[in-house]
Amino acid sequence: MLRNGLEPWHLLIVAIVFIVMFGSKKLPDTARALGRSMRILKSEAQALKADGTVNGAAGEGSSQVDEPVVDRREPAVDR
């Protein structure tokens, strides 16, 4: 039924729809935020792996957080 589900022209249509829906000004910000989230996820996964090898099993004691979570976003400005 869906042998060649995603062909290049399908991806082109999806990209055009995204540009129309979100506008070209918001796409770079969205891509930056996605990249930042992926880097955070990768570093956290590596930290969990490192904790698992040092402490033995990954499930033992890995629920404790070493550093507090800090919100580094810019403050919202009311206009």
Coordinates of N, CA, C and O in Angstrom, one line a residue:
M1 N 0.8 -1.2 0.0 CA 0.0 0.0 0.0 C 0.9 1.3 0.0 O 0.7 2.1 -0.8
L2 N 1.8 1.4 1.0 CA 2.7 2.5 1.1 C 4.1 2.1 0.8 O 5.0 2.3 1.7
R3 N 4.4 1.6 -0.3 CA 5.8 1.2 -0.6 C 6.8 2.3 -0.5 O 7.8 2.2 0.1
N4 N 6.5 3.4 -1.3 CA 7.4 4.5 -1.3 C 6.7 5.7 -0.6 O 6.3 6.6 -1.2
G5 N 6.6 5.5 0.7 CA 5.8 6.5 1.5 C 6.2 7.9 1.4 O 5.5 8.8 1.2
L6 N 7.5 8.1 1.6 CA 8.0 9.5 1.6 C 9.0 9.7 0.5 O 10.1 9.1 0.5
E7 N 8.6 10.4 -0.5 CA 9.5 10.7 -1.6 C 10.0 12.2 -1.4 O 9.3 12.9 -0.7
P8 N 11.0 12.6 -2.1 CA 11.5 14.0 -2.0 C 10.4 15.0 -2.2 O 10.4 16.0 -1.5
W9 N 9.5 14.9 -3.1 CA 8.6 15.9 -3.3 C 7.5 16.0 -2.2 O 7.0 17.0 -1.9
H10 N 7.3 14.9 -1.5 CA 6.5 14.9 -0.3 C 7.1 15.8 0.8 O 6.4 16.6 1.4
L11 N 8.4 15.6 1.0 CA 9.1 16.4 2.0 C 9.1 17.9 1.6 O 9.0 18.8 2.5
L12 N 9.2 18.2 0.3 CA 9.1 19.6 -0.2 C 7.7 20.2 0.1 O 7.6 21.3 0.6
I13 N 6.7 19.4 -0.1 CA 5.3 19.9 0.2 C 5.2 20.2 1.7 O 4.6 21.2 2.1
V14 N 5.7 19.3 2.6 CA 5.6 19.4 4.0 C 6.4 20.7 4.4 O 5.9 21.5 5.3
A15 N 7.6 20.9 3.9 CA 8.3 22.1 4.2 C 7.6 23.4 3.8 O 7.6 24.4 4.6
I16 N 7.0 23.4 2.6 CA 6.2 24.6 2.2 C 5.0 24.8 3.2 O 4.7 26.0 3.5
V17 N 4.4 23.8 3.6 CA 3.2 23.9 4.5 C 3.7 24.5 5.8 O 3.1 25.4 6.4
F18 N 4.9 24.0 6.3 CA 5.4 24.6 7.6 C 5.8 26.1 7.4 O 5.5 26.9 8.3
I19 N 6.4 26.4 6.3 CA 6.7 27.8 6.1 C 5.5 28.7 6.0 O 5.4 29.8 6.6
V20 N 4.4 28.2 5.4 CA 3.2 29.0 5.3 C 2.5 29.1 6.7 O 2.0 30.1 7.1
M21 N 2.5 28.0 7.4 CA 1.8 28.0 8.7 C 2.5 28.8 9.8 O 1.9 29.6 10.5
F22 N 3.8 28.6 9.9 CA 4.6 29.3 11.0 C 5.3 30.5 10.6 O 5.8 31.3 11.4
G23 N 5.4 30.8 9.3 CA 6.1 32.0 8.8 C 7.6 31.8 8.8 O 8.2 31.0 9.6
S24 N 8.3 32.5 8.0 CA 9.7 32.3 7.9 C 10.5 32.9 9.0 O 11.7 32.6 9.2
K25 N 9.9 33.8 9.8 CA 10.6 34.4 10.9 C 10.7 33.5 12.1 O 11.6 33.6 12.9
K26 N 9.7 32.6 12.3 CA 9.7 31.8 13.5 C 10.5 30.5 13.3 O 10.9 29.8 14.3
L27 N 10.7 30.1 12.1 CA 11.3 28.8 11.8 C 12.8 28.7 12.3 O 13.1 27.7 12.9
P28 N 13.6 29.7 12.2 CA 15.0 29.7 12.7 C 15.0 29.5 14.2 O 15.8 28.8 14.8
D29 N 14.1 30.3 14.9 CA 14.0 30.2 16.4 C 13.5 28.8 16.8 O 14.1 28.2 17.7
T30 N 12.6 28.2 16.1 CA 12.1 26.9 16.4 C 13.2 25.8 16.1 O 13.4 24.9 17.0
A31 N 14.0 26.0 15.1 CA 15.1 25.0 14.8 C 16.2 25.2 15.9 O 16.7 24.2 16.3
R32 N 16.4 26.4 16.3 CA 17.4 26.6 17.4 C 17.0 25.9 18.6 O 17.8 25.3 19.3
A33 N 15.7 26.1 19.0 CA 15.2 25.5 20.2 C 15.2 24.0 20.1 O 15.5 23.3 21.1
L34 N 14.9 23.4 19.0 CA 14.9 22.0 18.8 C 16.4 21.5 18.9 O 16.6 20.5 19.6
G35 N 17.3 22.2 18.3 CA 18.7 21.8 18.4 C 19.2 21.8 19.9 O 19.9 20.9 20.4
R36 N 18.8 22.9 20.6 CA 19.2 23.0 22.0 C 18.6 21.9 22.8 O 19.3 21.3 23.7
S37 N 17.4 21.5 22.6 CA 16.7 20.4 23.3 C 17.4 19.1 23.0 O 17.6 18.3 23.9
M38 N 17.8 18.9 21.7 CA 18.5 17.6 21.4 C 19.8 17.5 22.1 O 20.2 16.5 22.5
R39 N 20.6 18.7 22.2 CA 21.8 18.7 22.9 C 21.7 18.4 24.4 O 22.4 17.6 24.9
I40 N 20.6 18.9 25.0 CA 20.4 18.7 26.4 C 20.0 17.2 26.6 O 20.5 16.6 27.5
L41 N 19.2 16.7 25.7 CA 18.8 15.3 25.8 C 20.0 14.3 25.7 O 20.2 13.4 26.5
K42 N 20.9 14.7 24.7 CA 22.1 13.9 24.5 C 23.0 13.9 25.7 O 23.5 12.9 26.2
S43 N 23.2 15.1 26.3 CA 24.1 15.2 27.5 C 23.5 14.5 28.7 O 24.2 13.9 29.4
E44 N 22.2 14.6 28.9 CA 21.6 13.9 30.0 C 21.6 12.4 29.8 O 21.9 11.7 30.8
A45 N 21.5 11.9 28.6 CA 21.6 10.5 28.3 C 23.0 10.0 28.6 O 23.2 8.9 29.2
Q46 N 24.0 10.8 28.2 CA 25.4 10.4 28.5 C 25.7 10.4 30.0 O 26.4 9.6 30.5
A47 N 25.1 11.4 30.7 CA 25.3 11.5 32.2 C 24.7 10.3 32.8 O 25.2 9.7 33.8
L48 N 23.5 9.8 32.4 CA 22.9 8.6 32.9 C 23.7 7.4 32.7 O 23.9 6.5 33.6
K49 N 24.3 7.3 31.5 CA 25.2 6.2 31.2 C 26.4 6.2 32.1 O 26.8 5.2 32.6
A50 N 27.0 7.4 32.3 CA 28.2 7.5 33.1 C 27.8 7.1 34.6 O 28.6 6.5 35.3
D51 N 26.7 7.6 35.1 CA 26.2 7.2 36.4 C 26.0 5.8 36.6 O 26.3 5.2 37.6
G52 N 25.5 5.1 35.5 CA 25.2 3.7 35.6 C 26.5 2.9 35.6 O 26.6 1.9 36.3
T53 N 27.5 3.3 35.0 CA 28.8 2.6 35.0 C 29.6 2.8 36.3 O 30.2 1.9 36.7
V54 N 29.5 3.9 36.9 CA 30.2 4.2 38.1 C 29.5 3.6 39.3 O 30.2 3.0 40.2
N55 N 28.2 3.7 39.4 CA 27.4 3.2 40.5 C 27.0 1.7 40.4 O 26.4 1.2 41.3
G56 N 27.3 1.1 39.3 CA 26.8 -0.3 39.2 C 25.7 -0.3 38.2 O 25.8 0.1 37.1
A57 N 24.5 -0.7 38.7 CA 23.3 -0.7 37.9 C 22.8 0.7 37.7 O 22.9 1.5 38.5
A58 N 22.1 0.9 36.5 CA 21.6 2.3 36.2 C 20.5 2.7 37.1 O 20.2 3.8 37.3
G59 N 19.7 1.7 37.6 CA 18.6 2.1 38.4 C 18.9 2.4 39.9 O 18.1 3.0 40.6
E60 N 20.0 2.2 40.3 CA 20.4 2.4 41.7 C 20.9 3.8 42.0 O 21.9 4.2 41.5
G61 N 20.1 4.6 42.7 CA 20.6 5.9 43.1 C 20.6 6.9 42.0 O 21.2 8.0 42.2
S62 N 20.1 6.6 40.8 CA 20.2 7.6 39.7 C 19.0 8.6 39.8 O 19.0 9.5 38.9
S63 N 18.1 8.6 40.8 CA 17.1 9.5 40.8 C 17.5 10.8 41.5 O 16.7 11.8 41.5
Q64 N 18.6 10.9 42.1 CA 19.1 12.1 42.8 C 19.7 13.0 41.8 O 20.4 12.6 40.9
V65 N 19.4 14.3 42.0 CA 19.9 15.3 41.0 C 21.0 16.1 41.7 O 20.9 16.5 42.9
D66 N 22.2 16.2 41.0 CA 23.3 16.9 41.6 C 23.2 18.4 41.6 O 23.5 19.1 42.5
E67 N 22.6 19.0 40.5 CA 22.5 20.4 40.3 C 21.0 20.8 40.2 O 20.2 20.1 39.7
P68 N 20.7 22.0 40.8 CA 19.3 22.4 40.6 C 19.0 22.9 39.2 O 19.9 23.2 38.5
V69 N 17.8 22.8 38.8 CA 17.4 23.2 37.5 C 17.2 24.7 37.5 O 16.5 25.3 38.3
V70 N 17.8 25.3 36.5 CA 17.8 26.8 36.4 C 17.1 27.2 35.1 O 17.5 26.7 34.0
D71 N 16.2 28.1 35.2 CA 15.5 28.6 34.0 C 16.4 29.7 33.4 O 16.5 30.8 34.0
R72 N 16.9 29.4 32.2 CA 17.8 30.4 31.6 C 17.2 31.1 30.4 O 17.8 31.8 29.6
R73 N 15.9 31.0 30.3 CA 15.2 31.7 29.2 C 15.1 33.2 29.5 O 15.2 33.6 30.7
E74 N 15.0 34.0 28.5 CA 14.9 35.4 28.6 C 13.5 35.7 29.3 O 12.5 35.1 28.9
P75 N 13.4 36.7 30.2 CA 12.1 37.1 30.8 C 11.2 37.6 29.7 O 11.6 38.3 28.8
A76 N 9.9 37.3 29.9 CA 8.9 37.8 29.0 C 8.6 39.2 29.2 O 8.6 39.7 30.4
V77 N 8.4 40.0 28.2 CA 8.2 41.4 28.3 C 6.8 41.7 27.8 O 6.4 41.3 26.7
D78 N 5.9 42.3 28.6 CA 4.6 42.7 28.3 C 4.6 43.9 27.4 O 5.3 44.9 27.8
R79 N 3.9 43.9 26.3 CA 3.8 45.1 25.5 C 2.4 45.7 25.5 O 1.5 45.1 25.6

